[in-house]
mmCIF file of C-alpha atoms and ligand atoms in Angstrom:
data_model
loop_
_atom_site.group_PDB
_atom_site.id
_atom_site.type_symbol
_atom_site.label_atom_id
_atom_site.label_comp_id
_atom_site.label_asym_id
_atom_site.label_seq_id
_atom_site.Cartn_x
_atom_site.Cartn_y
_atom_site.Cartn_z
ATOM 1 C CA MET A 374 25.745 -12.534 -35.313
ATOM 2 C CA VAL A 375 25.755 -12.641 -31.468
ATOM 3 C CA GLN A 376 23.137 -13.603 -28.922
ATOM 4 C CA LEU A 377 22.356 -12.785 -25.915
ATOM 5 C CA ALA A 378 20.826 -15.042 -23.265
ATOM 6 C CA PRO A 379 19.442 -13.172 -20.040
ATOM 7 C CA SER A 380 19.274 -15.821 -16.895
ATOM 8 C CA ILE A 381 16.265 -15.794 -15.491
ATOM 9 C CA LEU A 382 18.139 -16.484 -12.523
ATOM 10 C CA SER A 383 18.736 -13.572 -11.093
ATOM 11 C CA ALA A 384 15.397 -12.385 -12.136
ATOM 12 C CA ASP A 385 12.389 -10.929 -9.467
ATOM 13 C CA PHE A 386 11.059 -14.251 -9.416
ATOM 14 C CA SER A 387 7.822 -12.695 -8.326
ATOM 15 C CA ARG A 388 6.834 -10.892 -11.462
ATOM 16 C CA LEU A 389 8.739 -13.089 -13.584
ATOM 17 C CA GLY A 390 6.238 -12.636 -16.676
ATOM 18 C CA GLU A 391 6.816 -9.362 -16.323
ATOM 19 C CA ASP A 392 10.660 -9.248 -16.453
ATOM 20 C CA VAL A 393 11.143 -11.557 -19.178
ATOM 21 C CA ARG A 394 8.611 -9.340 -21.215
ATOM 22 C CA LYS A 395 11.201 -6.455 -20.452
ATOM 23 C CA ILE A 396 14.037 -8.757 -21.831
ATOM 24 C CA GLU A 397 12.240 -9.043 -24.580
ATOM 25 C CA GLU A 398 11.779 -5.006 -25.424
ATOM 26 C CA GLY A 399 14.969 -4.927 -25.327
ATOM 27 C CA GLY A 400 16.299 -7.090 -27.903
ATOM 28 C CA ALA A 401 17.046 -10.311 -25.825
ATOM 29 C CA HIS A 402 17.788 -13.257 -27.922
ATOM 30 C CA LEU A 403 17.230 -16.432 -25.786
ATOM 31 C CA ILE A 404 15.440 -16.800 -22.048
ATOM 32 C CA HIS A 405 18.411 -18.676 -20.340
ATOM 33 C CA VAL A 406 17.226 -21.120 -17.860
ATOM 34 C CA ASP A 407 19.161 -22.135 -14.702
ATOM 35 C CA VAL A 408 17.880 -25.452 -13.404
ATOM 36 C CA MET A 409 19.841 -26.676 -10.200
ATOM 37 C CA ASP A 410 19.793 -29.586 -7.610
ATOM 38 C CA GLY A 411 21.050 -28.797 -4.481
ATOM 39 C CA HIS A 412 23.588 -31.802 -5.928
ATOM 40 C CA PHE A 413 25.659 -31.287 -8.989
ATOM 41 C CA VAL A 414 25.480 -27.522 -7.319
ATOM 42 C CA PRO A 415 25.178 -26.430 -4.295
ATOM 43 C CA ASN A 416 22.100 -24.358 -4.805
ATOM 44 C CA ILE A 417 18.556 -24.901 -5.768
ATOM 45 C CA SER A 418 16.402 -22.575 -8.127
ATOM 46 C CA PHE A 419 13.932 -24.067 -9.745
ATOM 47 C CA GLY A 420 12.391 -26.764 -12.151
ATOM 48 C CA ALA A 421 10.242 -27.240 -15.073
ATOM 49 C CA VAL A 422 7.273 -26.005 -13.198
ATOM 50 C CA VAL A 423 8.429 -22.990 -13.262
ATOM 51 C CA MET A 424 10.062 -22.299 -16.610
ATOM 52 C CA LYS A 425 6.860 -23.804 -18.339
ATOM 53 C CA SER A 426 4.719 -20.645 -16.153
ATOM 54 C CA LEU A 427 6.805 -18.376 -18.448
ATOM 55 C CA ALA A 428 5.324 -20.473 -21.911
ATOM 56 C CA GLY A 429 3.674 -17.948 -24.410
ATOM 57 C CA LYS A 430 4.398 -14.970 -21.970
ATOM 58 C CA SER A 431 6.925 -13.878 -25.026
ATOM 59 C CA GLY A 432 7.983 -15.096 -28.206
ATOM 60 C CA LEU A 433 11.608 -15.936 -26.888
ATOM 61 C CA PRO A 434 12.913 -19.310 -26.954
ATOM 62 C CA PHE A 435 14.184 -21.404 -23.745
ATOM 63 C CA ASP A 436 17.525 -22.346 -23.240
ATOM 64 C CA VAL A 437 17.481 -24.463 -20.717
ATOM 65 C CA HIS A 438 20.997 -25.101 -18.100
ATOM 66 C CA LEU A 439 20.281 -28.496 -16.222
ATOM 67 C CA MET A 440 22.983 -27.743 -13.518
ATOM 68 C CA ILE A 441 21.640 -31.206 -12.026
ATOM 69 C CA GLU A 442 22.698 -35.129 -11.284
ATOM 70 C CA ASN A 443 20.935 -37.665 -13.604
ATOM 71 C CA PRO A 444 19.490 -35.249 -15.796
ATOM 72 C CA ASP A 445 18.043 -38.445 -17.920
ATOM 73 C CA ALA A 446 15.288 -38.834 -15.621
ATOM 74 C CA TYR A 447 14.592 -34.849 -16.018
ATOM 75 C CA LEU A 448 15.299 -33.698 -18.809
ATOM 76 C CA GLU A 449 11.962 -34.402 -20.800
ATOM 77 C CA GLU A 450 10.087 -32.009 -18.444
ATOM 78 C CA PHE A 451 11.824 -28.881 -19.973
ATOM 79 C CA VAL A 452 10.559 -29.964 -23.498
ATOM 80 C CA THR A 453 8.547 -27.446 -24.666
ATOM 81 C CA PRO A 454 7.358 -26.030 -27.860
ATOM 82 C CA GLN A 455 9.370 -22.962 -26.537
ATOM 83 C CA THR A 456 12.603 -25.038 -25.674
ATOM 84 C CA GLU A 457 15.575 -24.351 -28.379
ATOM 85 C CA TYR A 458 18.460 -26.018 -26.327
ATOM 86 C CA ILE A 459 18.700 -28.297 -23.320
ATOM 87 C CA THR A 460 22.415 -27.982 -22.008
ATOM 88 C CA VAL A 461 23.700 -30.927 -19.569
ATOM 89 C CA HIS A 462 27.219 -30.943 -17.946
ATOM 90 C CA GLN A 463 29.806 -33.126 -19.048
ATOM 91 C CA GLU A 464 30.677 -34.180 -15.056
ATOM 92 C CA ALA A 465 27.130 -34.911 -14.868
ATOM 93 C CA CYS A 466 26.784 -37.663 -17.153
ATOM 94 C CA THR A 467 28.234 -41.401 -16.967
ATOM 95 C CA HIS A 468 26.978 -41.906 -20.502
ATOM 96 C CA LEU A 469 27.120 -38.380 -22.358
ATOM 97 C CA HIS A 470 27.118 -39.755 -25.654
ATOM 98 C CA ARG A 471 23.592 -41.353 -24.680
ATOM 99 C CA THR A 472 22.215 -38.354 -22.778
ATOM 100 C CA LEU A 473 23.334 -36.405 -25.974
ATOM 101 C CA GLN A 474 21.203 -38.291 -28.358
ATOM 102 C CA HIS A 475 18.174 -38.727 -26.194
ATOM 103 C CA ILE A 476 17.928 -34.834 -26.200
ATOM 104 C CA ARG A 477 17.810 -34.355 -30.007
ATOM 105 C CA SER A 478 15.132 -37.580 -29.938
ATOM 106 C CA THR A 479 12.980 -35.218 -27.935
ATOM 107 C CA GLY A 480 13.748 -32.457 -31.077
ATOM 108 C CA VAL A 481 15.733 -30.436 -29.036
ATOM 109 C CA LYS A 482 18.701 -28.862 -30.046
ATOM 110 C CA ALA A 483 21.345 -30.566 -27.493
ATOM 111 C CA GLY A 484 24.063 -29.015 -25.653
ATOM 112 C CA VAL A 485 26.809 -29.517 -23.398
ATOM 113 C CA SER A 486 28.401 -27.902 -20.253
ATOM 114 C CA ILE A 487 31.699 -28.005 -18.931
ATOM 115 C CA ASN A 488 33.192 -26.223 -15.515
ATOM 116 C CA PRO A 489 36.070 -23.961 -15.304
ATOM 117 C CA ALA A 490 38.621 -26.917 -13.955
ATOM 118 C CA THR A 491 37.186 -28.905 -16.793
ATOM 119 C CA PRO A 492 39.646 -29.117 -20.095
ATOM 120 C CA LEU A 493 38.622 -29.247 -23.439
ATOM 121 C CA CYS A 494 39.783 -32.510 -23.818
ATOM 122 C CA MET A 495 36.633 -33.830 -22.595
ATOM 123 C CA LEU A 496 34.197 -32.882 -24.946
ATOM 124 C CA GLU A 497 36.639 -34.481 -28.079
ATOM 125 C CA GLU A 498 34.614 -37.651 -28.385
ATOM 126 C CA VAL A 499 31.211 -35.435 -28.784
ATOM 127 C CA LEU A 500 32.013 -32.756 -31.116
ATOM 128 C CA GLU A 501 29.983 -33.795 -33.629
ATOM 129 C CA ASP A 502 27.211 -34.836 -31.266
ATOM 130 C CA VAL A 503 26.086 -31.478 -30.286
ATOM 131 C CA ASP A 504 24.424 -28.513 -31.470
ATOM 132 C CA LEU A 505 25.703 -25.853 -28.832
ATOM 133 C CA ILE A 506 28.832 -25.833 -26.288
ATOM 134 C CA LEU A 507 28.522 -23.821 -23.030
ATOM 135 C CA ILE A 508 32.139 -22.699 -21.091
ATOM 136 C CA MET A 509 31.118 -21.938 -17.475
ATOM 137 C CA SER A 510 33.358 -18.858 -16.795
ATOM 138 C CA VAL A 511 31.845 -19.179 -13.134
ATOM 139 C CA ASN A 512 31.742 -22.108 -10.801
ATOM 140 C CA PRO A 513 28.115 -23.176 -10.743
ATOM 141 C CA GLY A 514 26.155 -22.621 -8.616
ATOM 142 C CA PHE A 515 25.289 -18.527 -8.262
ATOM 143 C CA GLY A 516 24.406 -15.763 -9.763
ATOM 144 C CA GLY A 517 26.353 -12.646 -9.346
ATOM 145 C CA GLN A 518 30.428 -13.800 -9.404
ATOM 146 C CA LYS A 519 33.265 -12.673 -10.837
ATOM 147 C CA MET A 520 34.266 -14.245 -14.008
ATOM 148 C CA ILE A 521 37.001 -16.603 -14.678
ATOM 149 C CA PRO A 522 39.120 -14.764 -17.295
ATOM 150 C CA SER A 523 41.291 -17.723 -18.027
ATOM 151 C CA VAL A 524 38.339 -19.774 -19.543
ATOM 152 C CA LEU A 525 38.812 -17.647 -22.800
ATOM 153 C CA HIS A 526 41.419 -19.478 -23.903
ATOM 154 C CA LYS A 527 38.647 -22.789 -24.399
ATOM 155 C CA ILE A 528 36.069 -20.801 -26.670
ATOM 156 C CA GLU A 529 39.418 -19.578 -28.691
ATOM 157 C CA GLN A 530 40.309 -23.252 -29.224
ATOM 158 C CA LEU A 531 36.659 -24.194 -29.868
ATOM 159 C CA VAL A 532 36.189 -21.457 -32.739
ATOM 160 C CA GLU A 533 39.197 -23.027 -34.525
ATOM 161 C CA ILE A 534 38.295 -26.659 -33.525
ATOM 162 C CA ARG A 535 34.836 -25.941 -35.312
ATOM 163 C CA GLU A 536 36.319 -24.146 -38.400
ATOM 164 C CA GLU A 537 39.282 -27.186 -39.113
ATOM 165 C CA ARG A 538 36.211 -30.165 -38.872
ATOM 166 C CA GLY A 539 33.771 -28.018 -40.860
ATOM 167 C CA LEU A 540 31.170 -28.322 -37.754
ATOM 168 C CA LYS A 541 28.998 -25.849 -36.999
ATOM 169 C CA PHE A 542 27.773 -26.292 -32.830
ATOM 170 C CA GLN A 543 27.088 -22.699 -31.068
ATOM 171 C CA ILE A 544 29.588 -21.657 -28.765
ATOM 172 C CA GLU A 545 28.165 -20.373 -25.273
ATOM 173 C CA ILE A 546 29.891 -18.633 -22.320
ATOM 174 C CA ASP A 547 27.982 -18.110 -18.540
ATOM 175 C CA GLY A 548 28.906 -16.462 -15.588
ATOM 176 C CA GLY A 549 29.901 -12.945 -14.915
ATOM 177 C CA VAL A 550 29.920 -11.576 -18.315
ATOM 178 C CA LYS A 551 29.082 -7.495 -17.751
ATOM 179 C CA THR A 552 29.517 -4.086 -19.418
ATOM 180 C CA ASP A 553 32.756 -4.242 -19.303
ATOM 181 C CA ASN A 554 33.990 -7.473 -20.516
ATOM 182 C CA ILE A 555 31.221 -8.190 -22.934
ATOM 183 C CA ALA A 556 33.736 -6.761 -25.646
ATOM 184 C CA GLN A 557 36.579 -9.444 -24.747
ATOM 185 C CA VAL A 558 33.895 -12.328 -24.775
ATOM 186 C CA ARG A 559 32.818 -11.941 -28.269
ATOM 187 C CA ALA A 560 36.151 -10.851 -29.628
ATOM 188 C CA ALA A 561 37.452 -14.375 -28.383
ATOM 189 C CA GLY A 562 34.595 -15.583 -30.540
ATOM 190 C CA THR A 563 31.292 -16.787 -28.478
ATOM 191 C CA ASP A 564 28.015 -17.049 -30.433
ATOM 192 C CA ILE A 565 25.562 -16.961 -27.229
ATOM 193 C CA ILE A 566 26.112 -14.631 -24.053
ATOM 194 C CA VAL A 567 24.439 -15.502 -20.963
ATOM 195 C CA ALA A 568 24.002 -12.424 -18.791
ATOM 196 C CA GLY A 569 22.301 -12.398 -15.439
ATOM 197 C CA SER A 570 23.009 -10.214 -12.717
ATOM 198 C CA ALA A 571 24.137 -7.668 -14.885
ATOM 199 C CA VAL A 572 20.746 -7.597 -16.919
ATOM 200 C CA PHE A 573 18.281 -7.918 -13.925
ATOM 201 C CA GLY A 574 20.596 -5.864 -11.415
ATOM 202 C CA ALA A 575 19.598 -2.680 -13.811
ATOM 203 C CA GLU A 576 17.484 -0.240 -13.202
ATOM 204 C CA ASP A 577 16.219 -0.572 -16.969
ATOM 205 C CA ILE A 578 16.580 -3.746 -18.281
ATOM 206 C CA PRO A 579 15.904 -3.358 -21.565
ATOM 207 C CA GLY A 580 17.861 -0.629 -21.868
ATOM 208 C CA ARG A 581 20.976 -2.759 -20.328
ATOM 209 C CA VAL A 582 20.143 -5.374 -23.022
ATOM 210 C CA ARG A 583 20.484 -3.130 -26.146
ATOM 211 C CA GLU A 584 23.603 -1.750 -23.976
ATOM 212 C CA LEU A 585 24.911 -5.197 -24.090
ATOM 213 C CA ILE A 586 24.160 -5.988 -27.260
ATOM 214 C CA SER A 587 25.783 -3.034 -29.286
ATOM 215 C CA ILE A 588 28.625 -3.731 -27.196
ATOM 216 C CA ALA A 589 28.675 -7.113 -28.462
ATOM 217 C CA GLU A 590 28.030 -6.406 -31.639
ATOM 218 C CA ALA A 591 30.759 -3.464 -31.863
ATOM 219 C CA GLU A 592 32.995 -5.966 -31.796
HETATM 220 C C1 DX5 B 630 25.532 -19.993 -12.772
HETATM 221 C C2 DX5 B 630 24.744 -19.479 -13.445
HETATM 222 C C3 DX5 B 630 24.701 -18.707 -14.425
HETATM 223 C C4 DX5 B 630 24.412 -17.274 -13.581
HETATM 224 C C5 DX5 B 630 25.117 -16.240 -14.439
HETATM 225 O O1 DX5 B 630 25.303 -21.404 -11.877
HETATM 226 O O2 DX5 B 630 24.525 -21.298 -14.594
HETATM 227 O O3 DX5 B 630 23.966 -18.783 -15.818
HETATM 228 O O4 DX5 B 630 23.623 -17.273 -13.121
HETATM 229 O O5 DX5 B 630 24.778 -15.001 -13.959
HETATM 230 P P1 DX5 B 630 25.963 -13.978 -13.810
HETATM 231 O O6 DX5 B 630 25.883 -13.191 -15.058
HETATM 232 O O7 DX5 B 630 25.226 -12.671 -12.832
HETATM 233 O O8 DX5 B 630 27.177 -14.358 -13.510
HETATM 234 ZN ZN1 ZN B 631 23.503 -20.540 -16.717
#
C-alpha cells in the first residue's frame, strides 16, 4: 500500500489546523513535519512547539523529518502519542547507530535520510536498525524545488536489498513530487511519498490529495 505524507512546510501557518484537516479529508496517511535549523540546511522552519500545536487536530500520525545538526539533543521533544516516525540525516550524525537506538528507545519508529549526493552505501551498516529510509529527491532546505530524478535508482536498489535480506523498512521519498511524476516515483517502489507544494499549492487541497493518491495507487 502506498502512503501520502503531505509536508506542512508548504501549508498556511496562520491556519495550520484547518490545512491539516483538509489533508485528512482527502485521505492523506501521515503529516510530514519538516524541521530545519539554519545550520544543517540553509533555512529555518519551525520546531516541536508548532508540531505539538497540531496534537489532536487530526487523526494523522506525525512523520518528523529532522534537518538539524545534533538531533540527539532535540529528538525527545518530538516524541508525542501522535508521532510515528522520527527521521534524522546520516550526514548530521557522527554516531548514527547510537542515534537510531535513541529514537527507538523512545518508542517511536526510527528513520534515516540521505541527501541526493550521498550514496546508499553510507547506510550499509544500519539497514537492520531502521524502520524507514528517506531518500531526498531535492537538496533539503526549501519546498517547491524540482525533483532530481536520478535518485530514483536508490529506491530501486533499496527494494532489492530489502527483499534479498528479508528486511522490513519503509522506503520514503521527499522533494519535488507532483501529479506528473508521482507515477514514476511509485513505480520505482516507494512506500511513502512526501508532497508539499503539490498539495498545499492547490486550490482544492483535499481534491489534490485524492488525485495524488489515485495516480500512485494505479501504479
Ligand atoms: C525539503 C523538505 C521537503 C519539502 C517538500 O527540504 O524536506 O519535505 O518541503 O516540498 P515539495 O514537495 O514542495 O518539494
Ligand atoms: Zn521533508
